[in-house]
């Protein structure tokens, strides 16, 4: 039973346009959300996070939006660049410290030049 | 910067062999994790550890065991490797009681079992 769902396995976007990656969760106890980016043959790297007390967090070209009532978050990348082509994982946490993150299955983003 | 290192980037083993995957982190993190990544299945948690000599089963512990004798080192053991254990294995660590819960990942070990 997936608690964190990324329903789009892949996404293609033209360079310079906006990329929107979506993530849904089912557990209302989750209160902290993270996005990771993974290139082939490398480990995932942390990209951006958001606490449930916020509805938006921005870091350069990356913005994460959180809609708690819909249990939905999205990652916006604008403008998209070819170097953004990677697999993006959404992750959620319900408690600090000891609880492992719960990951979605990932979305493969391809930015076409 | 946190650094998580894994002993091998690529490994080829035969069915039935005992396989050790080593992971070391240098930031004094209490928590360490082992995942495997397979196409279409995302990151699946195998085992994790909150402290030295502590271990907890993740979502897919069958066929694996772990060892944490020192805080900085977390080993994943395949007692008798099978072809369905061919995968990318990722180790991660995090600071306990960190509200951010950010996990830092190693570069991964691509294991092929023939």
Short mmCIF file of C-alpha atoms in Angstrom, two decimals, chain B:
data_model
loop_
_atom_site.label_atom_id
_atom_site.label_comp_id
_atom_site.label_asym_id
_atom_site.label_seq_id
_atom_site.Cartn_x
_atom_site.Cartn_y
_atom_site.Cartn_z
CA UNK B 1 29.99 18.19 3.70
CA UNK B 2 28.53 14.85 4.60
CA UNK B 3 30.18 12.03 2.81
CA UNK B 4 28.73 8.57 2.44
CA UNK B 5 30.96 6.10 0.68
CA UNK B 6 30.24 2.62 -0.56
CA UNK B 7 32.96 0.04 -1.01
CA UNK B 8 32.30 -0.79 -4.64
CA UNK B 9 30.59 0.98 -7.53
CA UNK B 10 30.16 -2.22 -9.56
CA UNK B 11 30.14 -5.80 -8.38
CA UNK B 12 29.55 -9.10 -10.19
CA UNK B 13 28.89 -12.22 -8.15
CA UNK B 14 27.69 -15.75 -8.78
CA UNK B 15 24.50 -17.31 -7.49
CA UNK B 16 25.00 -18.73 -4.02
CA UNK B 17 27.95 -16.52 -3.10
CA UNK B 18 27.98 -14.54 0.13
CA UNK B 19 28.15 -10.85 -0.67
CA UNK B 20 29.18 -7.97 1.57
CA UNK B 21 28.32 -4.39 0.72
CA UNK B 22 30.03 -1.84 2.92
CA UNK B 23 28.95 1.71 3.70
CA UNK B 24 30.82 4.33 5.68
CA UNK B 25 29.72 7.84 6.67
CA UNK B 26 31.94 10.51 8.13
CA UNK B 27 29.48 12.86 9.84
CA UNK B 28 28.78 10.98 13.06
CA UNK B 29 25.20 10.25 11.99
CA UNK B 30 23.22 7.91 14.19
CA UNK B 31 20.86 6.62 11.49
CA UNK B 32 21.93 4.52 8.53
CA UNK B 33 19.84 2.89 5.82
CA UNK B 34 20.11 0.38 2.99
CA UNK B 35 17.85 0.66 -0.08
CA UNK B 36 17.66 -1.03 -3.40
CA UNK B 37 16.52 0.76 -6.53
CA UNK B 38 14.86 -1.09 -9.39
CA UNK B 39 13.17 0.33 -12.50
CA UNK B 40 9.52 1.08 -11.84
CA UNK B 41 9.81 0.22 -8.16
CA UNK B 42 11.62 3.26 -6.84
CA UNK B 43 13.64 3.12 -3.63
CA UNK B 44 12.76 0.24 -1.36
CA UNK B 45 14.05 0.12 2.19
CA UNK B 46 15.83 -3.11 3.12
CA UNK B 47 17.14 -2.45 6.64
CA UNK B 48 17.98 0.53 8.80
CA UNK B 49 19.80 1.18 12.02
CA UNK B 50 19.36 3.84 14.70
CA UNK B 51 22.49 3.08 16.64
CA UNK B 52 25.44 0.74 16.92
CA UNK B 53 24.33 -2.89 17.08
CA UNK B 54 20.72 -1.83 16.46
CA UNK B 55 18.86 -2.88 13.34
CA UNK B 56 15.32 -2.69 12.07
CA UNK B 57 13.71 -4.44 9.12
CA UNK B 58 12.52 -2.28 6.30
CA UNK B 59 10.03 -3.18 3.61
CA UNK B 60 11.99 -5.96 1.89
CA UNK B 61 14.43 -7.60 4.36
CA UNK B 62 14.10 -11.15 3.03
CA UNK B 63 17.39 -12.55 1.78
CA UNK B 64 19.43 -9.83 3.48
CA UNK B 65 21.06 -9.20 6.82
CA UNK B 66 22.99 -6.24 8.21
CA UNK B 67 25.73 -5.47 10.65
CA UNK B 68 26.53 -2.27 12.52
CA UNK B 69 29.49 -2.80 14.80
CA UNK B 70 30.71 0.81 14.57
CA UNK B 71 28.70 4.00 14.31
CA UNK B 72 30.19 5.02 10.99
CA UNK B 73 29.86 1.67 9.22
CA UNK B 74 26.77 -0.23 8.09
CA UNK B 75 27.17 -3.45 6.15
CA UNK B 76 24.59 -5.22 4.01
CA UNK B 77 25.03 -8.97 3.65
CA UNK B 78 23.53 -11.24 1.05
CA UNK B 79 23.91 -14.65 2.65
CA UNK B 80 23.38 -16.54 -0.61
CA UNK B 81 23.09 -14.26 -3.60
CA UNK B 82 20.33 -14.90 -6.10
CA UNK B 83 19.68 -13.46 -9.55
CA UNK B 84 16.66 -11.50 -8.27
CA UNK B 85 19.03 -9.55 -6.04
CA UNK B 86 20.63 -7.96 -9.08
CA UNK B 87 20.00 -4.29 -8.41
CA UNK B 88 21.40 -0.88 -7.51
CA UNK B 89 22.06 -0.75 -3.76
CA UNK B 90 22.08 2.61 -2.03
CA UNK B 91 23.25 3.43 1.46
CA UNK B 92 22.13 6.57 3.29
CA UNK B 93 22.65 8.22 6.65
CA UNK B 94 20.88 10.90 8.65
CA UNK B 95 21.29 12.77 11.88
CA UNK B 96 19.01 11.50 14.60
CA UNK B 97 16.59 13.99 16.10
CA UNK B 98 17.09 16.23 13.12
CA UNK B 99 13.82 17.88 12.32
CA UNK B 100 14.79 18.06 8.70
CA UNK B 101 15.07 14.28 8.37
CA UNK B 102 17.32 14.73 5.38
CA UNK B 103 19.07 11.57 4.31
CA UNK B 104 22.43 11.69 2.60
CA UNK B 105 23.06 8.98 0.05
CA UNK B 106 26.18 7.22 -1.14
CA UNK B 107 26.94 6.78 -4.85
CA UNK B 108 25.42 3.30 -5.01
CA UNK B 109 26.69 -0.19 -5.82
CA UNK B 110 25.47 -1.82 -9.00
CA UNK B 111 25.35 -5.53 -8.14
CA UNK B 112 24.92 -8.16 -10.82
CA UNK B 113 24.30 -11.75 -9.75
CA UNK B 114 24.92 -14.30 -12.49
#
